[in-house]
Short mmCIF file of C-alpha atoms and ligand atoms in Angstrom, two decimals:
data_model
loop_
_atom_site.label_atom_id
_atom_site.label_comp_id
_atom_site.label_asym_id
_atom_site.label_seq_id
_atom_site.Cartn_x
_atom_site.Cartn_y
_atom_site.Cartn_z
CA MET A 1 305.96 171.45 97.37
CA ILE A 2 304.39 173.63 94.64
CA ALA A 3 301.18 172.17 93.19
CA GLN A 4 300.38 172.27 89.48
CA ALA A 5 296.89 172.49 87.96
CA ASN A 6 296.90 168.74 87.14
CA SER A 7 297.61 168.04 90.87
CA GLN A 8 301.16 166.83 90.17
CA PRO A 9 303.75 168.92 91.99
CA SER A 10 306.14 171.07 89.94
CA SER A 11 308.81 170.32 92.53
CA PHE A 12 309.18 168.54 95.86
CA GLU A 13 311.47 168.74 98.88
CA VAL A 14 314.09 166.12 99.72
CA ARG A 15 315.66 166.13 103.20
CA VAL A 16 318.95 164.27 103.41
CA LEU A 17 320.86 163.43 106.59
CA ARG A 18 324.48 164.14 105.67
CA GLN A 19 327.74 163.16 107.35
CA GLU A 20 331.15 164.10 105.98
CA ALA A 21 333.12 161.11 107.28
CA PRO A 22 333.01 158.23 109.81
CA GLY A 23 332.44 159.46 113.35
CA GLU A 24 331.65 163.04 112.26
CA PRO A 25 328.41 164.75 113.39
CA SER A 26 325.49 164.59 110.98
CA ARG A 27 323.27 167.45 109.70
CA TRP A 28 320.08 167.75 107.68
CA GLU A 29 320.21 169.34 104.25
CA ARG A 30 317.15 170.34 102.21
CA HIS A 31 316.90 170.22 98.42
CA GLN A 32 314.14 171.27 96.05
CA VAL A 33 313.89 168.86 93.14
CA THR A 34 311.93 169.42 89.92
CA TYR A 35 309.20 166.82 89.58
CA GLU A 36 309.17 164.35 86.70
CA PRO A 37 306.96 161.29 86.48
CA ASN A 38 308.47 157.86 87.20
CA LEU A 39 311.50 159.00 89.18
CA ASN A 40 313.09 156.68 91.71
CA VAL A 41 315.17 157.79 94.70
CA ILE A 42 318.44 157.13 92.85
CA SER A 43 317.41 159.48 90.04
CA VAL A 44 316.45 162.08 92.67
CA LEU A 45 319.96 161.81 94.13
CA GLN A 46 321.42 162.22 90.65
CA LYS A 47 319.34 165.39 90.17
CA ILE A 48 320.58 166.72 93.54
CA ALA A 49 324.18 166.05 92.48
CA THR A 50 323.63 168.02 89.27
CA GLN A 51 322.04 170.98 91.08
CA ALA A 52 324.86 171.22 93.67
CA THR A 53 322.84 173.77 95.70
CA THR A 54 320.52 173.40 98.68
CA SER A 55 316.95 174.71 98.63
CA ALA A 56 318.33 177.84 100.38
CA GLY A 57 320.57 178.43 97.35
CA LYS A 58 323.79 177.50 99.18
CA SER A 59 326.30 175.56 97.09
CA THR A 60 327.01 172.07 98.41
CA SER A 61 328.89 168.86 97.55
CA PRO A 62 327.02 165.97 95.90
CA VAL A 63 325.33 163.57 98.34
CA ALA A 64 327.20 160.24 98.49
CA TRP A 65 325.19 157.06 98.02
CA ASP A 66 325.87 153.53 96.89
CA CYS A 67 324.18 151.55 94.12
CA ASN A 68 324.98 148.87 91.61
CA CYS A 69 322.30 146.70 90.01
CA LEU A 70 319.42 149.24 90.01
CA GLU A 71 316.94 146.36 90.13
CA GLU A 72 316.74 145.38 93.82
CA VAL A 73 319.24 142.56 93.53
CA CYS A 74 322.53 143.76 95.05
CA GLY A 75 321.27 145.53 98.20
CA ALA A 76 323.92 148.28 97.90
CA CYS A 77 321.44 151.17 97.80
CA THR A 78 319.63 150.25 101.03
CA MET A 79 318.79 153.29 103.15
CA LEU A 80 315.97 154.73 105.25
CA VAL A 81 313.42 156.32 102.92
CA ASN A 82 310.77 158.17 104.91
CA GLY A 83 311.86 156.12 107.92
CA GLN A 84 311.46 152.77 106.19
CA THR A 85 314.50 150.62 105.35
CA ARG A 86 314.37 149.83 101.67
CA GLN A 87 316.26 149.94 98.39
CA ALA A 88 316.51 153.42 96.88
CA CYS A 89 316.42 151.97 93.35
CA SER A 90 312.96 150.49 93.82
CA ALA A 91 311.58 153.39 95.89
CA LEU A 92 309.35 155.27 93.42
CA VAL A 93 308.82 158.99 93.94
CA ASP A 94 305.19 159.02 92.74
CA LYS A 95 304.26 156.46 95.38
CA LEU A 96 306.29 158.18 98.09
CA LEU A 97 304.72 161.58 97.40
CA ALA A 98 301.25 160.03 97.44
CA GLU A 99 302.01 158.84 101.01
CA THR A 100 303.94 161.91 102.23
CA PRO A 101 303.17 164.93 100.00
CA ASP A 102 305.44 167.19 102.11
CA GLY A 103 308.52 165.57 100.60
CA ILE A 104 310.96 162.69 100.98
CA GLU A 105 313.38 162.05 103.83
CA LEU A 106 316.59 160.06 103.28
CA ARG A 107 318.84 158.75 106.05
CA PRO A 108 321.59 156.13 106.20
CA MET A 109 320.84 152.83 107.95
CA SER A 110 321.39 153.21 111.69
CA LYS A 111 322.98 149.85 112.59
CA PHE A 112 326.14 150.25 110.50
CA PRO A 113 328.99 152.76 110.59
CA VAL A 114 328.40 155.64 108.18
CA VAL A 115 331.15 156.01 105.58
CA ARG A 116 329.70 159.22 104.13
CA ASP A 117 326.15 160.58 103.81
CA LEU A 118 323.95 157.63 102.78
CA VAL A 119 326.81 155.13 102.35
CA VAL A 120 327.26 152.70 105.21
CA ASP A 121 329.77 149.91 105.81
CA ARG A 122 327.82 146.63 105.78
CA GLY A 123 331.05 144.66 106.36
CA ARG A 124 329.64 143.42 109.65
CA MET A 125 327.03 141.38 107.80
CA PHE A 126 329.70 139.72 105.65
CA ARG A 127 331.72 139.06 108.80
CA ALA A 128 328.62 137.30 110.23
CA LEU A 129 328.49 135.09 107.11
CA GLU A 130 332.13 134.18 107.72
CA ARG A 131 331.37 133.38 111.35
CA VAL A 132 328.64 130.87 110.46
CA HIS A 133 330.67 129.37 107.55
CA ALA A 134 327.97 130.28 105.03
CA TRP A 135 329.55 128.46 102.10
CA ILE A 136 330.32 124.94 100.90
CA PRO A 137 334.04 124.17 101.05
CA VAL A 138 335.63 122.68 97.95
CA ASP A 139 338.98 120.96 97.93
CA GLY A 140 339.56 120.92 94.21
CA TYR A 141 337.93 121.68 90.89
CA GLY A 142 338.45 118.32 89.17
CA ASP A 143 335.43 116.34 87.96
CA ARG A 144 334.41 114.17 90.89
CA GLY A 145 331.23 112.84 89.33
CA PRO A 146 327.67 113.78 90.16
CA GLY A 147 326.96 115.12 93.64
CA PRO A 148 324.21 113.80 95.91
CA ARG A 149 320.69 113.79 94.48
CA GLU A 150 318.54 116.76 95.44
CA SER A 151 314.89 116.44 96.38
CA GLN A 152 312.25 118.76 94.96
CA ALA A 153 311.17 119.68 98.50
CA GLY A 154 314.77 120.53 99.46
CA GLN A 155 315.18 122.78 96.44
CA GLU A 156 311.89 124.51 97.15
CA PHE A 157 312.97 125.19 100.74
CA ARG A 158 316.38 126.54 99.76
CA TYR A 159 315.56 128.64 96.70
CA PRO A 160 313.93 131.56 98.58
CA LEU A 161 316.81 131.60 101.09
CA SER A 162 319.30 131.88 98.22
CA GLU A 163 317.71 135.18 97.18
CA CYS A 164 319.22 137.03 100.16
CA MET A 165 321.18 140.08 98.94
CA THR A 166 322.72 140.95 102.35
CA CYS A 167 320.95 144.30 102.11
CA GLY A 168 320.62 144.82 105.87
CA CYS A 169 316.86 145.55 106.09
CA CYS A 170 316.29 142.61 108.48
CA VAL A 171 319.07 143.60 110.89
CA GLU A 172 318.14 147.29 110.75
CA ALA A 173 314.67 146.30 112.03
CA CYS A 174 315.94 143.81 114.62
CA PRO A 175 315.88 145.02 118.25
CA GLN A 176 318.64 142.53 119.13
CA PHE A 177 321.06 143.74 116.45
CA SER A 178 322.68 146.75 118.04
CA LYS A 179 325.09 149.23 116.54
CA VAL A 180 328.79 148.48 116.98
CA GLU A 181 330.81 151.53 116.03
CA LEU A 182 334.42 151.78 117.17
CA THR A 183 336.75 154.71 116.63
CA GLN A 184 340.29 154.15 115.46
CA HIS A 185 342.87 155.13 118.12
CA LEU A 186 345.61 157.53 117.07
CA ASP A 187 348.36 154.96 117.76
CA GLU A 188 346.46 152.12 116.01
CA THR A 189 347.31 150.90 112.50
CA ASP A 190 344.48 150.20 110.02
CA GLU A 191 345.18 146.49 110.42
CA GLN A 192 344.95 146.65 114.24
CA PHE A 193 341.73 148.64 114.01
CA GLU A 194 340.17 146.15 111.59
CA GLN A 195 341.16 143.31 113.91
CA ARG A 196 339.57 145.05 116.92
CA GLN A 197 336.44 145.74 114.91
CA ALA A 198 336.21 142.10 113.75
CA GLN A 199 336.51 140.96 117.38
CA ALA A 200 333.68 143.31 118.42
CA TYR A 201 331.49 142.04 115.57
CA ASP A 202 332.23 138.44 116.54
CA GLN A 203 330.74 139.02 120.00
CA SER A 204 327.58 140.65 118.67
CA PHE A 205 324.39 139.08 117.29
CA VAL A 206 324.87 137.53 113.83
CA GLY A 207 321.36 138.55 112.76
CA ALA A 208 318.55 136.88 110.83
CA ALA A 209 320.24 136.93 107.40
CA ALA A 210 323.26 134.93 108.62
CA ILE A 211 321.03 132.45 110.50
CA SER A 212 319.00 131.95 107.34
CA GLN A 213 322.13 131.41 105.23
CA THR A 214 323.25 128.76 107.75
CA MET A 215 320.05 126.88 107.01
CA LEU A 216 320.54 127.35 103.25
CA PHE A 217 323.91 125.55 103.40
CA ASN A 218 322.98 123.02 106.11
CA GLU A 219 320.03 121.87 104.02
CA HIS A 220 322.15 121.44 100.90
CA PRO A 221 323.06 117.75 100.43
CA THR A 222 326.78 118.62 100.09
CA GLY A 223 326.76 121.52 102.56
CA HIS A 224 325.13 119.20 105.12
CA MET A 225 328.52 117.51 105.60
CA ASN A 226 329.75 120.66 107.41
CA ALA A 227 326.49 121.35 109.26
CA GLY A 228 328.13 120.81 112.66
CA GLU A 229 330.61 123.67 112.36
CA ARG A 230 327.85 126.08 111.30
CA LEU A 231 325.69 124.99 114.25
CA GLU A 232 328.67 125.39 116.62
CA ALA A 233 328.92 129.00 115.42
CA LEU A 234 325.18 129.55 115.95
CA MET A 235 325.52 128.18 119.50
CA GLY A 236 328.47 130.49 120.26
CA PRO A 237 328.62 134.14 121.37
CA GLY A 238 326.14 136.35 119.50
CA GLY A 239 324.40 133.28 118.11
CA LEU A 240 320.83 132.10 117.88
CA GLN A 241 320.14 132.46 121.63
CA ILE A 242 320.17 136.26 121.22
CA CYS A 243 317.12 136.21 118.94
CA GLY A 244 314.07 137.38 120.88
CA ASN A 245 311.68 136.16 118.18
CA ALA A 246 310.13 139.61 117.72
CA GLN A 247 309.76 138.77 113.99
CA ASN A 248 310.49 142.32 112.81
CA CYS A 249 313.02 140.86 110.38
CA VAL A 250 310.58 138.78 108.35
CA ALA A 251 308.17 141.71 108.06
CA VAL A 252 310.71 143.96 106.33
CA CYS A 253 312.69 141.59 104.08
CA PRO A 254 312.26 142.92 100.50
CA LYS A 255 312.82 139.40 99.15
CA GLU A 256 310.11 137.97 101.45
CA ILE A 257 312.55 135.37 102.73
CA PRO A 258 310.85 133.20 105.38
CA LEU A 259 313.33 134.26 108.07
CA THR A 260 311.30 133.05 111.03
CA THR A 261 311.00 129.60 109.41
CA SER A 262 314.81 129.58 109.07
CA ILE A 263 315.21 130.72 112.69
CA ALA A 264 312.83 128.00 113.93
CA LYS A 265 314.68 125.37 111.87
CA ALA A 266 318.02 126.61 113.22
CA GLY A 267 316.59 126.26 116.75
CA ARG A 268 315.61 122.63 116.10
CA GLN A 269 318.96 121.83 114.47
CA THR A 270 321.04 123.38 117.28
CA THR A 271 318.99 121.52 119.94
CA GLY A 272 319.45 118.19 118.10
CA TYR A 273 323.14 118.92 117.61
CA ALA A 274 323.64 119.81 121.30
CA PHE A 275 322.11 116.47 122.37
CA LYS A 276 324.18 114.57 119.83
CA ARG A 277 327.34 116.32 121.02
CA LEU A 278 326.47 115.43 124.63
CA PHE A 279 325.96 111.72 123.91
CA ASP A 280 328.96 111.50 121.53
CA ARG A 281 331.34 112.47 124.32
S1 LIG B 301 317.28 138.28 104.67
FE1 LIG B 301 316.14 139.76 103.43
S2 LIG B 301 316.31 141.68 104.56
FE2 LIG B 301 317.87 140.32 105.37
S3 LIG B 301 319.70 140.81 104.25
FE3 LIG B 301 318.71 139.11 103.17
S4 LIG B 301 317.42 140.07 101.62
FE4 LIG B 301 317.98 141.68 103.07
S1 LIG B 302 313.02 137.30 115.11
FE1 LIG B 302 315.12 137.40 115.95
S2 LIG B 302 316.32 138.05 114.21
FE2 LIG B 302 314.19 138.54 113.69
S3 LIG B 302 313.89 140.66 114.37
FE3 LIG B 302 313.31 139.34 116.04
S4 LIG B 302 315.14 139.17 117.33
FE4 LIG B 302 315.79 139.92 115.31
S1 LIG B 303 321.18 149.23 93.31
FE1 LIG B 303 321.15 147.08 93.73
S2 LIG B 303 319.46 146.89 95.06
FE2 LIG B 303 319.40 148.97 94.50
#
């Protein structure tokens, strides 16, 4: 980094861990970026794309990254910024350089397959939502009159859980959520590979976000009608019993979702449901 008289740098270094395609080896690439006030990491990546050369002057392809809302709502831009899982759109360069003046390091999340550079496939998280039936089934769109009354306390419990953006920060930090990365066999069709991958995901830990979404829908007066099938899923392979209660998840959630409260509630609900199932036999 080159310092200016007013103590702001004239430029700063950005180290990006790059990977051409799924399963390929990764490599570090260094870029020198001209400083401007109020940059975020997305605008840094845009500058790098425009420069198209490394700090050694070698021409290079633009770094691939994902983004959508640019206001920390969609979760698409989640990556490791200086080792911390967070959204690139809300990671401000001035703050980052104040913490680490030697530059900024960008890596893809480690618990998901890398698609290219900083883009990962978070499909496993959506698969986990399918596993726990994180929705309310509807059997028609006709007017069926008002639904059940909602209590203020119920709404206040559910609202923060509804803010989950499936970003992946909680599972990236979770020691129980391990990487599942399969390689497509030469004689395997895309459909067969996807099926094998879905089976592997279905055996692995669903993670804190899916557990919390289970509670969101179980606590909804209409969703409560299907609570049993969600709890069955949480009691199955890769369910709640895998959680070691290390609480890393709650510490890193950018939406400050009370994940450990959800996990504790899920524990109470599955215990109650297991007893009920035993005596209903
Ligand atoms: S619970 Fe929080 S950290 Fe986890 S996916 Fe949802 S928003 Fe992201
Ligand atoms: S509390 Fe459970 S879900 Fe959260 S980080 Fe720990 S093991 Fe993972
Ligand atoms: S682009 Fe949507 S959270 Fe960053």
